Coordinates of C-alpha atoms and ligand atoms in Angstrom, one line a residue:
M16 CA -17.9 11.5 12.7
C17 CA -18.6 7.9 13.3
E18 CA -22.2 7.3 14.1
S19 CA -21.6 5.3 17.3
F20 CA -18.8 3.9 19.4
L21 CA -19.5 0.5 17.8
D22 CA -18.8 1.7 14.3
M23 CA -15.5 3.1 15.4
E24 CA -14.7 -0.1 17.2
K25 CA -15.4 -2.0 14.1
N26 CA -12.7 -0.5 11.9
T27 CA -10.1 -3.2 12.4
V28 CA -6.5 -3.9 11.4
L29 CA -5.6 -7.4 10.7
V30 CA -1.8 -8.2 11.1
G31 CA 0.4 -11.2 10.9
V32 CA 2.0 -12.0 14.2
Q33 CA 4.9 -14.0 12.8
W34 CA 7.1 -13.8 9.7
G35 CA 4.2 -13.7 7.2
D36 CA 2.2 -16.5 5.5
E37 CA 0.0 -16.9 8.6
G38 CA -3.0 -17.5 6.4
K39 CA -4.2 -13.9 6.5
G40 CA -5.6 -14.2 3.0
K41 CA -8.2 -16.8 4.2
V42 CA -8.9 -14.8 7.4
V43 CA -9.5 -11.5 5.5
D44 CA -11.7 -13.4 3.1
V45 CA -13.8 -14.8 6.0
L46 CA -14.0 -11.4 7.8
A47 CA -14.5 -9.3 4.7
D48 CA -18.1 -10.2 4.7
Q49 CA -18.6 -8.2 7.9
F50 CA -16.9 -5.0 6.6
D51 CA -17.8 -2.6 3.7
I52 CA -14.2 -2.0 2.6
V53 CA -10.9 -3.9 2.7
A54 CA -7.8 -1.8 2.4
R55 CA -4.1 -2.8 2.0
Y56 CA -1.7 -0.4 3.6
Q57 CA 1.9 -1.6 2.7
G58 CA 4.0 -4.0 0.7
G59 CA 3.7 -4.8 -3.0
A60 CA 3.1 -7.9 -5.1
N61 CA 5.1 -10.0 -2.7
A62 CA 2.4 -10.8 -0.2
G63 CA 1.0 -13.9 -1.9
H64 CA -2.2 -14.6 0.0
T65 CA -3.8 -17.9 -1.0
V66 CA -7.6 -17.9 -0.8
V67 CA -9.8 -20.9 -1.5
V68 CA -13.4 -20.0 -2.5
D69 CA -15.8 -22.8 -3.4
G70 CA -12.9 -25.0 -4.1
K71 CA -11.3 -22.5 -6.4
K72 CA -7.8 -21.3 -5.5
F73 CA -6.9 -17.6 -5.9
I74 CA -3.4 -16.2 -5.3
L75 CA -3.7 -12.5 -4.5
Q76 CA -0.5 -10.5 -4.3
L77 CA -1.6 -7.0 -4.5
I78 CA -5.4 -6.7 -4.5
P79 CA -7.0 -7.0 -1.0
S80 CA -8.7 -10.4 -0.7
G81 CA -12.0 -8.6 0.0
I82 CA -12.3 -8.3 -3.8
L83 CA -13.5 -11.9 -3.8
R84 CA -16.7 -10.9 -1.9
P85 CA -19.4 -9.4 -4.2
G86 CA -20.2 -5.8 -3.4
K87 CA -17.1 -5.2 -1.2
I88 CA -14.7 -2.4 -2.1
A89 CA -11.0 -3.1 -2.3
V90 CA -8.5 -0.3 -1.6
I91 CA -4.8 -0.2 -2.4
G92 CA -3.5 2.5 0.0
N93 CA -0.7 5.0 -0.5
G94 CA 1.7 2.8 1.6
V95 CA 1.7 0.1 -1.1
V96 CA 4.2 0.1 -4.0
L97 CA 2.5 -0.9 -7.2
D98 CA 3.7 -2.9 -10.3
P99 CA 1.2 -2.2 -13.1
E100 CA 2.0 -5.5 -14.9
A101 CA 1.4 -7.5 -11.7
L102 CA -1.8 -5.6 -10.9
F103 CA -3.4 -6.3 -14.3
C104 CA -2.3 -9.9 -14.3
E105 CA -4.2 -10.3 -11.1
V106 CA -7.2 -8.3 -12.2
E107 CA -7.4 -10.5 -15.3
A108 CA -7.0 -13.8 -13.3
I109 CA -9.8 -12.7 -10.9
E110 CA -12.1 -11.7 -13.8
R111 CA -11.3 -15.0 -15.7
A112 CA -12.6 -16.8 -12.6
G113 CA -16.0 -15.0 -13.0
I114 CA -15.5 -12.3 -10.3
Q115 CA -15.9 -8.8 -11.7
V116 CA -13.4 -6.2 -10.4
G117 CA -15.0 -3.3 -12.3
D118 CA -15.4 -0.2 -10.1
R119 CA -14.8 -2.1 -6.8
L120 CA -11.1 -1.4 -6.9
R121 CA -9.7 2.0 -5.7
I122 CA -5.9 2.7 -5.9
S123 CA -4.2 5.6 -4.1
D124 CA -2.9 8.3 -6.5
R125 CA -0.1 8.7 -3.9
S126 CA 1.1 5.1 -4.0
H127 CA 4.6 4.6 -5.6
L128 CA 5.3 2.8 -8.8
I129 CA 7.7 -0.1 -9.4
L130 CA 9.6 0.4 -12.6
P131 CA 11.7 -2.2 -14.5
Y132 CA 14.9 -0.7 -13.1
H133 CA 13.7 -1.4 -9.5
R134 CA 13.7 -5.1 -10.4
M135 CA 17.1 -5.0 -12.0
H136 CA 18.5 -3.1 -9.0
E137 CA 17.1 -5.7 -6.5
Q138 CA 18.3 -8.7 -8.5
A139 CA 21.8 -7.1 -8.7
A140 CA 21.8 -6.2 -5.0
E141 CA 20.8 -9.7 -3.9
A142 CA 23.3 -11.4 -6.1
A143 CA 26.0 -9.1 -4.7
R144 CA 25.2 -10.2 -1.2
G145 CA 26.4 -13.7 -1.9
D146 CA 25.7 -15.9 1.1
D147 CA 24.2 -13.0 3.0
K148 CA 21.1 -12.8 0.8
I149 CA 18.0 -11.3 2.5
G150 CA 15.9 -13.7 0.5
T151 CA 13.6 -11.0 -1.2
T152 CA 11.2 -11.9 -4.0
S153 CA 13.3 -9.7 -6.4
K154 CA 10.2 -7.9 -7.6
G155 CA 11.7 -4.4 -7.2
I156 CA 9.7 -3.7 -4.0
G157 CA 12.6 -2.7 -1.8
P158 CA 14.2 -0.4 -4.4
S159 CA 10.9 1.3 -5.0
Y160 CA 10.6 2.1 -1.3
E161 CA 14.2 3.3 -1.3
D162 CA 13.4 5.7 -4.1
K163 CA 10.3 6.8 -2.1
A164 CA 12.4 7.6 0.9
S165 CA 15.1 9.4 -1.1
R166 CA 12.4 11.4 -2.9
R167 CA 13.1 10.3 -6.4
G168 CA 10.2 7.9 -6.7
L169 CA 7.4 8.0 -9.3
R170 CA 3.9 7.9 -8.0
C171 CA 0.7 6.7 -9.6
C172 CA -0.5 10.3 -9.9
D173 CA 2.4 11.0 -12.3
L174 CA 0.6 8.7 -14.8
R175 CA -2.1 11.3 -15.3
D176 CA 0.2 13.5 -17.4
A177 CA 2.5 12.0 -20.1
R178 CA 4.8 15.0 -20.0
I179 CA 5.3 14.9 -16.3
F180 CA 5.8 11.2 -16.2
R181 CA 8.4 11.3 -19.0
E182 CA 10.3 14.1 -17.3
K183 CA 10.4 12.4 -13.9
C184 CA 11.2 9.1 -15.4
K185 CA 14.1 10.5 -17.4
R186 CA 15.4 12.4 -14.4
A187 CA 15.4 9.2 -12.2
L188 CA 17.0 7.1 -14.9
L189 CA 19.7 9.7 -15.6
E190 CA 20.8 9.4 -12.0
K191 CA 20.5 5.6 -11.9
N192 CA 22.4 5.2 -15.2
R193 CA 25.2 7.5 -13.8
Y194 CA 25.6 5.3 -10.7
A195 CA 25.4 2.1 -12.7
A196 CA 28.0 3.3 -15.2
A197 CA 30.3 4.3 -12.4
F198 CA 30.1 0.8 -10.7
S199 CA 29.8 -1.5 -13.7
G200 CA 30.5 0.6 -16.8
E201 CA 27.0 -0.2 -18.1
V202 CA 23.8 1.8 -18.0
I203 CA 20.6 0.2 -16.7
A204 CA 18.2 1.2 -19.5
D205 CA 17.4 3.7 -22.2
A206 CA 14.8 6.2 -21.0
D207 CA 12.9 6.4 -24.2
Q208 CA 12.6 2.6 -24.6
L209 CA 11.6 2.2 -21.0
I210 CA 9.0 4.9 -21.1
E211 CA 7.5 3.5 -24.3
S212 CA 7.2 -0.1 -23.0
Y213 CA 6.0 0.9 -19.6
W214 CA 3.6 3.8 -20.3
S215 CA 0.8 2.0 -22.2
Q216 CA 0.4 -0.7 -19.6
A217 CA 0.8 1.6 -16.6
R218 CA -1.7 4.2 -18.0
R219 CA -4.5 1.7 -17.5
I220 CA -4.2 2.3 -13.8
V221 CA -5.5 5.9 -14.1
P222 CA -9.2 5.2 -14.0
F223 CA -8.7 3.4 -10.7
L224 CA -6.9 6.3 -9.0
V225 CA -8.4 8.3 -6.2
N226 CA -7.2 10.0 -3.1
T227 CA -7.9 6.9 -1.1
A228 CA -7.2 8.5 2.3
D229 CA -9.9 11.0 1.6
Y230 CA -12.2 8.3 0.3
L231 CA -11.7 6.0 3.3
N232 CA -12.3 8.9 5.8
R233 CA -15.4 10.0 4.0
E234 CA -16.8 6.5 3.9
M235 CA -16.1 6.0 7.6
D236 CA -17.8 9.3 8.3
R237 CA -20.9 7.8 6.6
G238 CA -20.7 4.8 9.0
K239 CA -19.0 2.4 6.6
T240 CA -16.5 0.0 8.2
V241 CA -13.0 -0.8 7.0
L242 CA -10.8 -3.9 7.5
F243 CA -7.2 -2.9 7.1
E244 CA -5.2 -5.8 5.7
G245 CA -1.6 -6.1 6.6
A246 CA 0.8 -8.0 4.3
Q247 CA 3.8 -10.0 5.5
G248 CA 4.0 -10.1 9.3
T249 CA 5.0 -8.0 12.3
L250 CA 8.4 -9.7 12.6
L251 CA 9.2 -8.5 9.1
D252 CA 8.3 -4.9 9.9
L253 CA 11.0 -2.5 8.8
D254 CA 11.3 -0.9 12.2
H255 CA 10.3 -3.6 14.6
G256 CA 11.1 -6.8 12.8
T257 CA 14.3 -8.9 12.8
Y258 CA 16.3 -6.3 10.9
P259 CA 17.9 -6.5 8.4
F260 CA 16.0 -9.7 7.5
V261 CA 12.7 -7.7 7.1
T262 CA 10.5 -6.2 4.4
S263 CA 10.8 -2.5 3.3
S264 CA 7.6 -1.3 4.8
S265 CA 5.6 -0.9 8.0
A266 CA 3.8 -4.3 8.3
A267 CA 2.8 -3.8 12.0
A268 CA -0.6 -2.4 12.8
G269 CA 0.8 1.2 13.1
G270 CA 1.5 1.1 9.4
A271 CA -2.2 1.2 8.7
C272 CA -2.4 4.9 9.7
T273 CA 0.4 6.1 7.5
G274 CA -0.2 3.6 4.7
A275 CA -3.9 4.2 4.4
G276 CA -4.1 7.8 5.6
V277 CA -6.4 7.4 8.6
G278 CA -5.9 8.7 12.1
P279 CA -5.2 6.3 15.0
T280 CA -8.4 7.1 16.7
R281 CA -10.4 5.7 13.8
I282 CA -9.2 2.2 14.4
G283 CA -11.0 0.3 17.1
A284 CA -9.3 -3.1 17.1
V285 CA -6.2 -4.9 16.0
I286 CA -6.4 -8.6 15.3
G287 CA -3.3 -10.8 15.1
V288 CA -3.2 -13.9 12.9
S289 CA -0.8 -16.7 13.7
K290 CA -0.3 -20.2 12.6
A291 CA -0.5 -22.9 15.3
Y292 CA 3.2 -23.3 14.5
T293 CA 5.7 -21.0 12.8
T294 CA 7.2 -20.7 9.3
R295 CA 9.7 -18.3 7.8
V296 CA 10.7 -17.6 4.2
G297 CA 14.2 -16.5 3.4
S298 CA 17.1 -15.8 5.6
G299 CA 17.2 -14.5 9.2
P300 CA 17.0 -15.8 12.8
F301 CA 14.3 -18.3 13.6
P302 CA 14.6 -19.5 17.3
T303 CA 12.0 -22.4 17.1
E304 CA 13.1 -23.7 13.7
V305 CA 13.0 -27.5 13.3
E306 CA 15.5 -29.2 11.0
G307 CA 15.3 -32.5 9.2
Q308 CA 12.4 -34.9 9.1
G309 CA 10.2 -32.9 11.6
A310 CA 10.4 -29.9 9.4
E311 CA 9.8 -31.9 6.3
L312 CA 6.6 -33.3 7.8
L313 CA 5.3 -29.9 8.8
R314 CA 6.2 -28.5 5.3
E315 CA 4.5 -31.3 3.4
R316 CA 1.3 -31.4 5.6
G317 CA 1.1 -27.6 5.7
G318 CA 1.9 -27.0 2.0
E319 CA 4.6 -24.6 3.2
Y320 CA 5.9 -23.4 -0.1
G321 CA 5.9 -19.7 -1.1
A322 CA 2.7 -18.6 -2.8
V323 CA 4.7 -16.2 -5.0
T324 CA 8.1 -17.9 -5.3
G325 CA 7.4 -21.6 -4.7
R326 CA 10.3 -21.6 -2.3
P327 CA 10.1 -24.2 0.6
R328 CA 9.4 -22.4 3.8
R329 CA 11.5 -23.0 6.9
C330 CA 9.2 -24.6 9.6
G331 CA 9.3 -24.6 13.4
W332 CA 7.2 -24.6 16.5
F333 CA 5.0 -21.9 18.0
D334 CA 7.2 -19.2 19.5
V335 CA 5.7 -17.6 22.6
P336 CA 8.4 -14.8 23.1
A337 CA 8.0 -13.7 19.5
A338 CA 4.2 -13.8 19.6
R339 CA 4.2 -11.8 22.9
Y340 CA 6.5 -9.2 21.3
S341 CA 4.2 -8.9 18.4
S342 CA 1.1 -8.8 20.6
R343 CA 2.5 -5.9 22.6
L344 CA 3.7 -4.0 19.6
N345 CA 0.3 -4.2 17.9
H346 CA -1.7 -4.0 21.1
L347 CA -3.7 -7.0 19.9
S348 CA -7.4 -7.1 20.7
A349 CA -7.7 -10.8 19.8
L350 CA -5.8 -13.6 18.1
I351 CA -6.8 -15.8 15.3
I352 CA -5.0 -19.2 15.1
T353 CA -4.8 -20.9 11.7
K354 CA -3.7 -24.3 10.4
L355 CA -4.4 -26.1 13.6
D356 CA -5.2 -29.2 11.5
I357 CA -1.6 -29.4 10.4
L358 CA -0.6 -30.5 13.9
D359 CA -3.2 -33.3 14.0
H360 CA -0.7 -36.2 13.6
L361 CA 1.7 -35.3 16.4
A362 CA 2.0 -37.3 19.6
E363 CA 3.7 -34.3 21.3
I364 CA 3.9 -30.7 20.3
P365 CA 6.8 -28.5 21.5
V366 CA 6.0 -24.9 22.2
G367 CA 8.9 -22.4 22.5
V368 CA 8.3 -20.6 25.8
E369 CA 11.5 -18.9 26.6
Y370 CA 14.8 -17.7 25.1
Q371 CA 18.0 -18.3 27.0
L372 CA 21.4 -16.8 26.3
N373 CA 24.6 -17.9 28.2
G374 CA 22.4 -19.5 30.8
H375 CA 20.2 -16.5 31.4
T376 CA 16.5 -16.0 30.4
L377 CA 16.0 -13.1 28.0
T378 CA 13.2 -10.8 29.2
E379 CA 13.0 -8.9 26.0
F380 CA 12.9 -9.8 22.3
P381 CA 16.4 -8.8 21.2
A382 CA 17.1 -6.0 18.7
E383 CA 20.1 -7.7 17.1
A384 CA 19.5 -10.5 14.6
E385 CA 22.9 -11.8 15.7
T386 CA 21.6 -12.3 19.3
L387 CA 18.4 -13.9 18.2
E388 CA 20.5 -16.3 16.1
R389 CA 22.4 -17.4 19.2
V390 CA 19.5 -17.8 21.7
E391 CA 18.6 -21.3 22.9
T392 CA 14.9 -21.9 23.1
R393 CA 13.3 -23.7 26.0
Y394 CA 10.3 -25.8 25.1
K395 CA 7.2 -26.9 26.9
M396 CA 6.0 -30.3 25.5
L397 CA 2.2 -30.4 25.1
P398 CA 0.4 -33.7 24.4
G399 CA -0.9 -34.0 20.8
W400 CA -4.5 -35.0 20.0
Q401 CA -3.8 -37.3 17.1
Q402 CA -7.2 -37.1 15.5
S403 CA -8.4 -35.0 12.7
T404 CA -9.6 -31.5 13.3
F405 CA -9.7 -30.7 9.6
G406 CA -12.7 -28.7 8.6
L407 CA -14.3 -28.6 12.1
R408 CA -16.6 -25.7 12.6
D409 CA -17.6 -26.0 16.2
Y410 CA -15.3 -25.5 19.3
A411 CA -17.2 -28.3 21.1
Q412 CA -16.0 -30.8 18.4
L413 CA -12.3 -30.1 19.0
P414 CA -10.5 -32.8 21.0
Q415 CA -9.8 -31.7 24.6
K416 CA -6.0 -31.7 24.0
A417 CA -6.4 -29.4 21.0
R418 CA -8.4 -27.0 23.2
D419 CA -5.7 -27.3 25.9
Y420 CA -3.1 -26.4 23.3
L421 CA -5.0 -23.3 22.2
Q422 CA -5.7 -22.3 25.7
F423 CA -1.9 -22.6 26.5
I424 CA -1.0 -20.4 23.6
S425 CA -3.7 -17.8 24.6
D426 CA -2.6 -17.8 28.2
Q427 CA 1.1 -17.5 27.3
V428 CA 0.5 -14.6 24.8
E429 CA -2.1 -13.1 27.1
V430 CA -4.6 -12.5 24.3
E431 CA -8.0 -14.1 23.7
I432 CA -8.5 -16.3 20.7
A433 CA -11.4 -15.1 18.5
M434 CA -11.2 -17.6 15.7
I435 CA -9.6 -20.9 14.8
S436 CA -9.0 -22.0 11.2
T437 CA -9.2 -25.7 10.5
G438 CA -8.8 -25.7 6.7
P439 CA -8.2 -23.4 3.8
G440 CA -11.9 -23.0 2.9
R441 CA -14.1 -20.2 4.2
E442 CA -16.4 -22.5 6.1
Q443 CA -13.6 -24.4 7.8
T444 CA -13.6 -22.0 10.7
I445 CA -14.4 -22.0 14.4
W446 CA -15.7 -18.8 15.8
M447 CA -15.1 -18.3 19.5
E448 CA -18.4 -17.0 20.8
N449 CA -17.1 -16.0 24.2
C450 CA -14.3 -13.8 22.9
E451 CA -14.7 -10.3 24.2
W452 CA -13.7 -8.6 20.9
M453 CA -16.3 -10.7 19.0
K454 CA -19.0 -9.6 21.5
Q455 CA -18.0 -5.9 21.4
T456 CA -17.9 -5.7 17.6
A457 CA -21.0 -7.8 17.2
L458 CA -19.4 -9.9 14.5
K459 CA -21.8 -12.4 13.2
Q460 CA -20.8 -16.0 13.0
Q461 CA -21.3 -17.5 9.5
Ligands
GDP7 P1 -1.0 -15.4 3.9 O1 0.0 -14.7 3.0 O2 -0.8 -15.0 5.3 O3 -2.4 -15.3 3.4 O4 -0.6 -17.0 3.9 P2 -0.5 -17.9 2.6 O5 -1.6 -17.8 1.7 O6 0.9 -17.8 2.0 O7 -0.4 -19.3 3.3 C1 -1.5 -19.9 3.9 C2 -1.8 -21.2 3.2 O8 -2.5 -22.0 4.1 C3 -2.8 -21.1 2.0 O9 -2.5 -22.1 1.1 C4 -4.1 -21.3 2.6 O10 -5.1 -21.8 1.7 C5 -3.8 -22.3 3.7 N1 -4.6 -22.3 4.9 C6 -5.0 -21.2 5.5 N2 -5.7 -21.5 6.7 C7 -5.6 -22.9 6.7 C8 -6.0 -23.9 7.7 O11 -6.5 -23.6 8.8 N3 -5.7 -25.2 7.4 C9 -5.1 -25.6 6.3 N4 -4.8 -26.9 6.1 N5 -4.7 -24.7 5.4 C10 -4.9 -23.4 5.6

């Protein structure tokens, strides 16, 4: 049992409100200090959080960014799909930078593995879609989730026994080779060769494996607090996002329960992270998208290039209907706004406040991507502040027009703002003292 109401309240899910890349990596790094454990609950090595600590840049794709805080425990939950090669690349990069991972990393023995054939499958599937590409990272994440759902996946626990791993791998590959031969006349891979090349690397995971659901629940029983870190964003959630231009897992807050193995009543708060504007990587509807020079300026100022792929991100204005939809879905306790400083140069800032279709205002966020592609967005023009907010740490230092902009967003989305990020560094953060959630959880300002 949790020791007090406050402890329960403190277990928090942090989710992206938009299409990912909201700056969650930095925010988790800032908040991690106030929690004992940071746990990832979905996705794979496609998340690409960029975190800057003491001027050093870390790109974390798989390991929760809490690992960068000494003494904090990082958990990769059962809802994550894991590529051993990507994992150890990341562990080595973190250790090269002088941060010891050691026994601070726990990996769920139930999490599914990504095998080389998953990458081949995804590359072939994306190529076959021609102009209809989803725009995935082609890291085998989607196909690994497909195998999980069709019950032919290999899990990390299978690495504990060479015979079991070999048998399961051969069985999976037999089936895949049969399909591949029927479609293209070629097989995907030779089982013996694949097992040989994969096994020695993948086996290194075994010392990190535990039943993370049990671990997290036991630690919470002892009064330890957990920050659940969502990857991607709510609008990329498999069920609730802009399907089919979504990711293959449950990125919304609800995913924390299944993806980490904790009951809903253990979670006290859900915090949404949003940029002060919007970006999207890959294909799919984007109602507030800006084209041309306006987009170019946001992209350059915001460094909007994929952390994993280097692809230029599509850029646009803050989208109220989308943020409201996300807020409702996650039942947000508070909002964190990042990258406010990227808007510093603008004389006027459009905010998308309403979608219209055939002259009518939409009252709901549409289910069909085709409808969302067709909506016309109505904008409210807000005055820009045209002075630097970069690195500010105190709300009182913000120009009045920047405060008005933030207040407008908060009022429209109907969620209080708990924190504003004004730069990539930890300290470039404004904490909102009066936010109810901050008071309730007794978070300390740094
Ligand atoms: P994530 O996947 O949600 O963590 O987002 P990314 O890491 O892909 O993108 C966020 C990028 O913006 C990173 O390069 C961060 O260092 C940077 N960043 C985060 N917050 C701020 C901010 O408030 N201002 C500026 N200028 N950069 C920020």
